Short mmCIF file of C-alpha atoms in Angstrom, two decimals:
data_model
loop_
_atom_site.label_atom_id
_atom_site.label_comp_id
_atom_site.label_asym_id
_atom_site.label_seq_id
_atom_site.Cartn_x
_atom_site.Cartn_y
_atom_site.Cartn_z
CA UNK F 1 182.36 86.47 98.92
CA UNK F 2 181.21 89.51 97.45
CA UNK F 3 179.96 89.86 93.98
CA UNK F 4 178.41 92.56 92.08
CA UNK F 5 177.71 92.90 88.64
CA UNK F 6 176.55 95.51 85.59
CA UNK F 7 176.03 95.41 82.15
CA UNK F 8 178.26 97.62 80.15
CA UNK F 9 176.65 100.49 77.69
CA UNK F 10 177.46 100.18 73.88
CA UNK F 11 180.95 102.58 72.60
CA UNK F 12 182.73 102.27 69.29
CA UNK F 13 186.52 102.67 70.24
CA UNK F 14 189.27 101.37 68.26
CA UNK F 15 193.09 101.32 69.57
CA UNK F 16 195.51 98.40 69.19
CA UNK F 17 195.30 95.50 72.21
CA UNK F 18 198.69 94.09 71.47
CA UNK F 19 200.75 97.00 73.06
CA UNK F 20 197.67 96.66 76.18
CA UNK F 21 200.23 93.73 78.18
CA UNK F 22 203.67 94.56 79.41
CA UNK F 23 204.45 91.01 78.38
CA UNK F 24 205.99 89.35 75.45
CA UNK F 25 204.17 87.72 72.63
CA UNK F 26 201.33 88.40 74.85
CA UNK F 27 198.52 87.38 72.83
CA UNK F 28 200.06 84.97 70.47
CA UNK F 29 198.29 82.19 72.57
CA UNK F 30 194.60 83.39 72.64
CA UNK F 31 194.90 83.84 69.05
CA UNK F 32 196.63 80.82 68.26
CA UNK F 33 194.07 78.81 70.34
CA UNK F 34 190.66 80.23 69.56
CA UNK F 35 191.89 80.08 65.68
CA UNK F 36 192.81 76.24 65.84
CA UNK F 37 189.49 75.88 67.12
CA UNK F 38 187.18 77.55 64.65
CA UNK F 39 189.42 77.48 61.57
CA UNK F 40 192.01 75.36 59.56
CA UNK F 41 193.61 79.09 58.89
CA UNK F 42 195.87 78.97 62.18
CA UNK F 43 198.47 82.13 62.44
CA UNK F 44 200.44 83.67 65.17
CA UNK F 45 200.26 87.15 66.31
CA UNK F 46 203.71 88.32 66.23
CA UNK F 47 205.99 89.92 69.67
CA UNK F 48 206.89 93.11 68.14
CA UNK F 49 203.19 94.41 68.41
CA UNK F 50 202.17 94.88 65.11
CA UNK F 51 198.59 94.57 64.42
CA UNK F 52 197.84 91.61 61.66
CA UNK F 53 196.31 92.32 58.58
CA UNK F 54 193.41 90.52 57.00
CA UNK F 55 194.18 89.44 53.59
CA UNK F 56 190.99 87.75 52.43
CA UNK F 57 189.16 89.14 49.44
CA UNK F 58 186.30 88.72 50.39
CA UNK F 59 185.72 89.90 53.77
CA UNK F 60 188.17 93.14 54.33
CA UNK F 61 189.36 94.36 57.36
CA UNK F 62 186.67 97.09 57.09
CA UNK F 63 184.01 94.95 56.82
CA UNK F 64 185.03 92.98 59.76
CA UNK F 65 185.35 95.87 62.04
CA UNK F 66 181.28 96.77 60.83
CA UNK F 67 180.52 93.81 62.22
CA UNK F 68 182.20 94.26 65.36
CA UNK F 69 180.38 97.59 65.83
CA UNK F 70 177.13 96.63 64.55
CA UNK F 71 177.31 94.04 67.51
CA UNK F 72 178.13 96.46 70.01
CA UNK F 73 175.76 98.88 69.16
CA UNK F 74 173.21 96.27 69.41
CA UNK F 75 174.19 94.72 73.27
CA UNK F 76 171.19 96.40 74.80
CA UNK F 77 168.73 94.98 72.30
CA UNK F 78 170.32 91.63 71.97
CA UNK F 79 171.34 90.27 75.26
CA UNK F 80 172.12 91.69 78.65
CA UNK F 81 174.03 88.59 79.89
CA UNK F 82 172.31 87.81 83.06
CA UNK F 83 174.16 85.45 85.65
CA UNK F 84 173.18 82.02 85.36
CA UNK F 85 170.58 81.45 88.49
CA UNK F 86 172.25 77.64 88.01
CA UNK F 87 175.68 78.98 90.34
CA UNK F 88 173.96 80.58 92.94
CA UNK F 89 172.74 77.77 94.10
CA UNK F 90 176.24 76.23 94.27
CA UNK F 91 178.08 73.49 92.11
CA UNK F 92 174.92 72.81 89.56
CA UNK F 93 173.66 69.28 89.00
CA UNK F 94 175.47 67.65 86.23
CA UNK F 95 178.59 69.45 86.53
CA UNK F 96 182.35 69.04 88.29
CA UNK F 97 184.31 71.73 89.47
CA UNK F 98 188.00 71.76 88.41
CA UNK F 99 190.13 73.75 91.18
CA UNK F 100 193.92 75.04 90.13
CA UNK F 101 195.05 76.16 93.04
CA UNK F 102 198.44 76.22 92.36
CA UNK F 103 197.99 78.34 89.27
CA UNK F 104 195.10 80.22 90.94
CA UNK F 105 191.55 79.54 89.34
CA UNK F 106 188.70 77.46 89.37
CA UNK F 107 185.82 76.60 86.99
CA UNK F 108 182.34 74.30 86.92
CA UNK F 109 182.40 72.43 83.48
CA UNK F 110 179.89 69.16 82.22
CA UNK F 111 179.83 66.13 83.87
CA UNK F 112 180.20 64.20 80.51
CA UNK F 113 182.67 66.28 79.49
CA UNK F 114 186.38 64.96 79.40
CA UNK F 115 189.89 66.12 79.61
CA UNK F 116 192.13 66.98 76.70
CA UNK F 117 195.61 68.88 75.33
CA UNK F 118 194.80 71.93 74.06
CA UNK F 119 197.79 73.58 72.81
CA UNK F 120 199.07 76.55 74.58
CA UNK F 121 196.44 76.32 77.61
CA UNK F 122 196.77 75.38 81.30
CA UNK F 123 193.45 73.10 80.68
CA UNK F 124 190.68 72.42 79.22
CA UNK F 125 187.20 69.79 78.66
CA UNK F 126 185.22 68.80 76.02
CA UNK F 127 182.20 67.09 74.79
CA UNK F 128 182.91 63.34 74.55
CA UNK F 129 181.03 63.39 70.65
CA UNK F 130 181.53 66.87 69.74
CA UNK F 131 184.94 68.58 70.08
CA UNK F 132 184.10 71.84 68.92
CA UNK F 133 182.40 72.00 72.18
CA UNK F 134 184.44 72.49 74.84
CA UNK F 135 186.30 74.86 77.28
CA UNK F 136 189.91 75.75 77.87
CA UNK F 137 191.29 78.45 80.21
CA UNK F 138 194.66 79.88 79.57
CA UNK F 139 196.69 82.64 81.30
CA UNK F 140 199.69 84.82 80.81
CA UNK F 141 202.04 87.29 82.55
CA UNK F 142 201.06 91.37 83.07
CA UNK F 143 201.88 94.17 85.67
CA UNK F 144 198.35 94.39 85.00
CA UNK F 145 196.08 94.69 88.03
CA UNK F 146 192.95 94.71 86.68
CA UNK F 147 191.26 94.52 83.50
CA UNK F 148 190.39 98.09 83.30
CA UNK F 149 193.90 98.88 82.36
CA UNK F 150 193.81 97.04 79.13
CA UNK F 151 191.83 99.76 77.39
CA UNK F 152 190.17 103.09 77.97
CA UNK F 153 187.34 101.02 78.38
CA UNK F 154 185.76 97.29 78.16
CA UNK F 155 183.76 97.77 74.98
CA UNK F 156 186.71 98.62 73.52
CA UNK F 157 189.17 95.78 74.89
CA UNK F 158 185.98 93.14 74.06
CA UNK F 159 186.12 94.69 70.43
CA UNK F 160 189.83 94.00 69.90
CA UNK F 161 189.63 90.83 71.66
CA UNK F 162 187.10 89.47 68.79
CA UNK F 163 188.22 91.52 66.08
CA UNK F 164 192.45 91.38 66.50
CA UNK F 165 193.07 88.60 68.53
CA UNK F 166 190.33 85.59 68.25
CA UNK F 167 189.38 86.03 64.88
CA UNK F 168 191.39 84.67 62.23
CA UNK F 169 191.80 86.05 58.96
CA UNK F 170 188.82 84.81 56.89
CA UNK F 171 186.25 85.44 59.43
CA UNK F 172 185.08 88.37 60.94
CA UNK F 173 183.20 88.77 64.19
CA UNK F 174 179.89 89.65 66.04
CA UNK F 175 179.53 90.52 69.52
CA UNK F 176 175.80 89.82 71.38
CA UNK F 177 176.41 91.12 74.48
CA UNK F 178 178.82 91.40 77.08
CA UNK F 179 178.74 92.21 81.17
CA UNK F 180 181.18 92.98 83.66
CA UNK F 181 181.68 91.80 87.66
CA UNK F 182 183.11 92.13 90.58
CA UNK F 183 184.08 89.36 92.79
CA UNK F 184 186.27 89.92 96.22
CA UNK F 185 187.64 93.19 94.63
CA UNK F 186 188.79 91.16 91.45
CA UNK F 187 186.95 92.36 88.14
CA UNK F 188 185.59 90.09 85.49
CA UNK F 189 183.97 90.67 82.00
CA UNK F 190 182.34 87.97 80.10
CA UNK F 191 180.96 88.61 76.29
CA UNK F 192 179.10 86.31 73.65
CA UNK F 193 180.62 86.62 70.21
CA UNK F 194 180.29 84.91 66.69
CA UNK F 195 182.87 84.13 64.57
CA UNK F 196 181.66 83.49 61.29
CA UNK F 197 183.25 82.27 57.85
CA UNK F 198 182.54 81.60 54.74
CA UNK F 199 181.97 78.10 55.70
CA UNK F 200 181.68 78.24 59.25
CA UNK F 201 180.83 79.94 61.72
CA UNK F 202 181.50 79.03 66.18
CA UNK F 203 179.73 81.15 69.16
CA UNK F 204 181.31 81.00 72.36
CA UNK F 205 181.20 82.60 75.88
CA UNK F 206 184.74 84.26 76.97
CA UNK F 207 185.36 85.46 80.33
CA UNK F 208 188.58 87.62 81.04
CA UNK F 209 190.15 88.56 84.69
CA UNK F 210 193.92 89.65 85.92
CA UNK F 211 195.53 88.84 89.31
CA UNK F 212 198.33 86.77 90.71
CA UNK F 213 200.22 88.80 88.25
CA UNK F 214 198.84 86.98 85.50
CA UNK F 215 196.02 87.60 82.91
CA UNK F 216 193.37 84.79 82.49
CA UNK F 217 190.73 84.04 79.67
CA UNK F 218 188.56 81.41 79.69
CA UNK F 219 186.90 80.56 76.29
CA UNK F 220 183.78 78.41 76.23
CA UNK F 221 181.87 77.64 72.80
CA UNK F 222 180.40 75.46 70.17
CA UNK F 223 179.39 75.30 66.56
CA UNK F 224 177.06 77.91 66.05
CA UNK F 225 174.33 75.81 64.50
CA UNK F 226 174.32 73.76 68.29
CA UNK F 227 174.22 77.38 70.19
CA UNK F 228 170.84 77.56 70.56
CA UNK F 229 170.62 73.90 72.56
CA UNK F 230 173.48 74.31 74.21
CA UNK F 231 174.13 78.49 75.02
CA UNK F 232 172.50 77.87 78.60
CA UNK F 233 174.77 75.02 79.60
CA UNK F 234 177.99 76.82 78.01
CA UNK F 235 176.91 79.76 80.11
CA UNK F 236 177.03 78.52 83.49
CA UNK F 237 180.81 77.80 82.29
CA UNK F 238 181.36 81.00 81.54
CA UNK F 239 180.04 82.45 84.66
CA UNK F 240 181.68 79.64 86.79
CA UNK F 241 185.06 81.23 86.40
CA UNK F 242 187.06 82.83 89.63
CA UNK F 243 190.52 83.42 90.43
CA UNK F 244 192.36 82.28 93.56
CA UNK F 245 194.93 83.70 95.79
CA UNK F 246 197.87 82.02 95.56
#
Protein backbone atom coordinates (compact mmCIF):
# COMPACT_ATOMS: atom_id res chain seq x y z
CA UNK A 1 0.00 0.00 0.00
CA UNK A 2 1.13 3.28 -0.83
CA UNK A 3 -0.04 6.40 0.80
CA UNK A 4 0.94 9.91 0.61
CA UNK A 5 -0.57 12.84 1.86
CA UNK A 6 -0.60 17.02 1.79
CA UNK A 7 -2.42 19.62 3.20
CA UNK A 8 -4.22 21.79 0.77
CA UNK A 9 -3.47 25.83 0.67
CA UNK A 10 -6.50 28.19 1.41
CA UNK A 11 -8.61 29.59 -2.21
CA UNK A 12 -11.98 31.29 -2.27
CA UNK A 13 -13.74 29.74 -5.41
CA UNK A 14 -17.34 29.57 -5.87
CA UNK A 15 -19.10 27.47 -8.83
CA UNK A 16 -22.16 25.23 -8.43
CA UNK A 17 -21.36 21.30 -7.22
CA UNK A 18 -24.67 19.98 -8.39
CA UNK A 19 -23.84 20.01 -12.21
CA UNK A 20 -20.00 18.42 -10.77
CA UNK A 21 -21.70 14.40 -11.14
CA UNK A 22 -22.87 13.01 -14.41
CA UNK A 23 -25.52 11.35 -12.27
CA UNK A 24 -29.05 12.01 -11.38
CA UNK A 25 -30.25 13.61 -8.23
CA UNK A 26 -26.71 13.24 -7.38
CA UNK A 27 -26.52 14.90 -4.18
CA UNK A 28 -30.00 14.69 -2.95
CA UNK A 29 -28.69 11.96 -0.48
CA UNK A 30 -25.69 13.73 1.23
CA UNK A 31 -27.92 16.54 1.75
CA UNK A 32 -30.82 14.76 2.81
CA UNK A 33 -28.67 12.74 5.31
CA UNK A 34 -26.29 15.19 6.92
CA UNK A 35 -29.56 17.57 7.30
CA UNK A 36 -31.68 14.82 9.19
CA UNK A 37 -28.83 14.64 11.34
CA UNK A 38 -28.12 18.15 12.52
CA UNK A 39 -31.55 19.70 11.91
CA UNK A 40 -35.40 19.10 12.14
CA UNK A 41 -35.32 21.43 8.74
CA UNK A 42 -34.84 18.28 6.32
CA UNK A 43 -35.10 19.28 2.35
CA UNK A 44 -34.08 17.66 -0.81
CA UNK A 45 -31.80 19.02 -3.35
CA UNK A 46 -33.66 18.79 -6.47
CA UNK A 47 -32.38 16.59 -10.09
CA UNK A 48 -32.60 19.41 -12.40
CA UNK A 49 -29.42 21.10 -10.82
CA UNK A 50 -30.59 24.10 -9.47
CA UNK A 51 -28.76 25.46 -6.61
CA UNK A 52 -31.20 25.87 -3.33
CA UNK A 53 -31.79 29.01 -1.86
CA UNK A 54 -31.59 29.91 1.78
CA UNK A 55 -34.66 31.51 2.96
CA UNK A 56 -33.96 32.25 6.62
CA UNK A 57 -34.01 35.83 7.80
CA UNK A 58 -31.69 35.71 9.77
CA UNK A 59 -28.73 34.14 8.41
CA UNK A 60 -28.65 35.01 4.41
CA UNK A 61 -27.06 33.20 1.90
CA UNK A 62 -24.30 35.86 1.99
CA UNK A 63 -23.60 35.52 5.33
CA UNK A 64 -23.27 31.86 5.10
CA UNK A 65 -20.87 31.88 2.30
CA UNK A 66 -18.54 34.51 4.83
CA UNK A 67 -18.40 31.90 6.93
CA UNK A 68 -17.39 29.38 4.57
CA UNK A 69 -14.50 31.62 3.46
CA UNK A 70 -13.53 32.92 6.70
CA UNK A 71 -12.90 29.11 7.45
CA UNK A 72 -10.89 28.53 4.55
CA UNK A 73 -8.83 31.33 4.81
CA UNK A 74 -8.06 30.29 8.23
CA UNK A 75 -6.98 26.22 7.48
CA UNK A 76 -3.33 27.02 7.98
CA UNK A 77 -3.83 28.69 11.33
CA UNK A 78 -6.50 26.40 12.58
CA UNK A 79 -5.70 22.86 11.84
CA UNK A 80 -3.54 21.04 9.38
CA UNK A 81 -5.33 17.66 9.78
CA UNK A 82 -2.55 15.36 10.56
CA UNK A 83 -3.16 11.47 10.13
CA UNK A 84 -4.13 9.86 13.17
CA UNK A 85 -0.69 7.98 14.44
CA UNK A 86 -3.69 5.50 15.97
CA UNK A 87 -3.98 3.61 12.05
CA UNK A 88 -0.56 3.20 11.41
CA UNK A 89 -0.20 0.98 13.80
CA UNK A 90 -3.07 -1.12 12.37
CA UNK A 91 -6.78 -1.77 13.57
CA UNK A 92 -6.53 0.61 16.92
CA UNK A 93 -7.51 -0.79 20.31
CA UNK A 94 -11.11 -0.30 20.95
CA UNK A 95 -12.25 -0.33 17.52
CA UNK A 96 -13.84 -2.97 14.70
CA UNK A 97 -13.29 -2.75 11.22
CA UNK A 98 -16.39 -3.03 8.98
CA UNK A 99 -15.27 -4.45 5.39
CA UNK A 100 -17.91 -4.00 2.23
CA UNK A 101 -16.39 -5.77 -0.13
CA UNK A 102 -19.04 -6.23 -2.30
CA UNK A 103 -19.77 -2.53 -2.53
CA UNK A 104 -16.03 -1.75 -2.27
CA UNK A 105 -14.94 0.04 1.08
CA UNK A 106 -13.88 -0.43 4.41
CA UNK A 107 -13.80 1.63 7.65
CA UNK A 108 -12.48 1.28 11.59
CA UNK A 109 -15.43 2.62 13.80
CA UNK A 110 -15.90 2.27 18.06
CA UNK A 111 -16.11 -0.79 19.66
CA UNK A 112 -19.24 0.37 21.65
CA UNK A 113 -20.64 1.68 18.87
CA UNK A 114 -23.72 -0.16 17.23
CA UNK A 115 -25.44 -0.63 13.99
CA UNK A 116 -28.37 1.38 12.71
CA UNK A 117 -30.75 2.53 9.44
CA UNK A 118 -29.72 5.57 8.33
CA UNK A 119 -31.80 6.63 5.54
CA UNK A 120 -30.32 6.79 2.16
CA UNK A 121 -26.79 5.20 3.25
CA UNK A 122 -25.12 1.83 2.59
CA UNK A 123 -24.24 1.86 6.57
CA UNK A 124 -23.59 3.31 9.34
CA UNK A 125 -22.71 3.12 13.65
CA UNK A 126 -23.44 5.02 16.43
CA UNK A 127 -22.90 5.75 20.00
CA UNK A 128 -25.08 3.41 22.09
CA UNK A 129 -26.23 6.84 24.47
CA UNK A 130 -25.67 9.50 22.06
CA UNK A 131 -27.02 9.30 18.49
CA UNK A 132 -25.81 12.41 17.22
CA UNK A 133 -22.60 10.62 17.33
CA UNK A 134 -22.11 8.38 14.84
CA UNK A 135 -20.85 7.52 11.28
CA UNK A 136 -22.52 6.57 8.04
CA UNK A 137 -20.86 6.13 4.61
CA UNK A 138 -22.91 6.48 1.53
CA UNK A 139 -22.03 6.32 -2.20
CA UNK A 140 -23.42 7.15 -5.58
CA UNK A 141 -22.88 6.71 -9.35
CA UNK A 142 -20.21 9.13 -11.54
CA UNK A 143 -17.98 8.72 -14.72
CA UNK A 144 -15.95 10.38 -12.25
CA UNK A 145 -12.44 9.01 -11.77
CA UNK A 146 -11.18 10.93 -9.25
CA UNK A 147 -12.10 13.63 -7.04
CA UNK A 148 -10.16 16.23 -8.78
CA UNK A 149 -12.75 16.37 -11.44
CA UNK A 150 -15.45 17.63 -9.23
CA UNK A 151 -14.07 21.16 -9.18
CA UNK A 152 -11.22 23.27 -10.43
CA UNK A 153 -9.94 22.52 -7.22
CA UNK A 154 -10.59 20.85 -3.59
CA UNK A 155 -11.02 24.05 -1.62
CA UNK A 156 -13.53 24.78 -3.78
CA UNK A 157 -15.51 21.32 -3.97
CA UNK A 158 -15.00 21.23 0.22
CA UNK A 159 -16.69 24.79 0.13
CA UNK A 160 -19.77 23.67 -1.80
CA UNK A 161 -19.88 20.49 -0.05
CA UNK A 162 -20.53 22.49 3.42
CA UNK A 163 -22.10 25.40 2.06
CA UNK A 164 -24.71 23.77 -0.86
CA UNK A 165 -25.03 20.39 -0.03
CA UNK A 166 -24.64 19.54 3.95
CA UNK A 167 -25.91 22.55 5.28
CA UNK A 168 -29.45 23.07 5.57
CA UNK A 169 -31.17 26.19 5.32
CA UNK A 170 -30.98 27.81 8.78
CA UNK A 171 -27.44 27.10 9.39
CA UNK A 172 -24.50 28.15 7.80
CA UNK A 173 -21.07 26.56 7.89
CA UNK A 174 -17.36 26.73 9.04
CA UNK A 175 -14.61 24.82 7.70
CA UNK A 176 -11.26 24.11 10.19
CA UNK A 177 -9.21 22.48 8.01
CA UNK A 178 -9.09 20.04 5.42
CA UNK A 179 -6.17 17.57 3.76
CA UNK A 180 -5.93 15.51 0.85
CA UNK A 181 -4.28 11.71 0.14
CA UNK A 182 -3.29 9.37 -1.90
CA UNK A 183 -3.73 5.76 -1.35
CA UNK A 184 -2.83 2.95 -4.21
CA UNK A 185 -3.36 5.73 -6.88
CA UNK A 186 -6.94 6.47 -5.39
CA UNK A 187 -7.26 10.16 -3.98
CA UNK A 188 -8.94 11.10 -0.77
CA UNK A 189 -9.78 14.49 0.96
CA UNK A 190 -10.99 14.69 4.43
CA UNK A 191 -12.17 18.27 6.05
CA UNK A 192 -13.52 19.33 9.62
CA UNK A 193 -16.53 21.59 9.36
CA UNK A 194 -19.20 23.21 11.74
CA UNK A 195 -22.55 23.52 11.11
CA UNK A 196 -24.05 25.88 13.31
CA UNK A 197 -27.74 27.17 14.02
CA UNK A 198 -29.47 29.25 15.85
CA UNK A 199 -29.96 26.55 18.31
CA UNK A 200 -27.51 24.13 17.39
CA UNK A 201 -24.71 23.62 16.13
CA UNK A 202 -22.77 19.61 14.99
CA UNK A 203 -18.87 19.25 13.93
CA UNK A 204 -18.00 16.35 12.02
CA UNK A 205 -15.09 14.80 10.02
CA UNK A 206 -16.08 13.99 6.16
CA UNK A 207 -13.91 12.08 3.97
CA UNK A 208 -14.72 11.96 0.11
CA UNK A 209 -13.11 9.41 -2.65
CA UNK A 210 -14.41 8.08 -6.32
CA UNK A 211 -13.72 4.63 -7.85
CA UNK A 212 -15.58 1.51 -8.79
CA UNK A 213 -17.51 4.01 -10.74
CA UNK A 214 -19.06 5.30 -7.78
CA UNK A 215 -18.52 8.41 -5.52
CA UNK A 216 -18.19 7.75 -1.70
CA UNK A 217 -18.49 10.13 1.42
CA UNK A 218 -18.13 9.12 4.67
CA UNK A 219 -19.48 11.58 7.35
CA UNK A 220 -18.33 11.20 10.94
CA UNK A 221 -19.51 13.80 13.75
CA UNK A 222 -21.07 14.81 16.98
CA UNK A 223 -22.70 17.64 18.81
CA UNK A 224 -20.37 20.31 18.83
CA UNK A 225 -20.38 20.95 22.54
CA UNK A 226 -18.89 16.92 22.83
CA UNK A 227 -16.14 17.78 19.93
CA UNK A 228 -13.58 18.62 22.03
CA UNK A 229 -13.73 14.96 24.04
CA UNK A 230 -14.44 13.17 21.33
CA UNK A 231 -12.63 14.97 17.86
CA UNK A 232 -9.58 12.44 18.36
CA UNK A 233 -11.67 9.29 18.42
CA UNK A 234 -14.04 10.62 15.46
CA UNK A 235 -10.80 11.21 13.64
CA UNK A 236 -9.31 7.94 13.41
CA UNK A 237 -12.86 7.27 11.64
CA UNK A 238 -12.37 9.63 9.35
CA UNK A 239 -8.95 8.62 8.38
CA UNK A 240 -9.90 4.86 8.52
CA UNK A 241 -11.72 5.13 5.25
CA UNK A 242 -10.39 3.17 1.88
CA UNK A 243 -11.95 1.93 -1.13
CA UNK A 244 -11.72 -1.59 -2.52
CA UNK A 245 -11.46 -3.10 -5.88
CA UNK A 246 -14.26 -4.83 -6.70
Amino acid sequence: MVMTVSSLSPIASSKSFLNRLNAPCSVSVAATAESAAVSPHRFTTRCDGNTRHCDDENISEKCKRRMVLAGIGALSAVNSLSASPLLAQGKPEDYQIFVDKIDGYSYSYPSDWREFEFLGHDSAFKDRYLQLQNVRLSFIPTNKTDIHELGTSMEEVVENLTSNIYSAPNQFATILGMQEKNIDGRSYCTFEYVLTSPNFSRAAFATIAIGNGRYYTLIVGANERRWRRVRNQLKVVADSFKLLDI
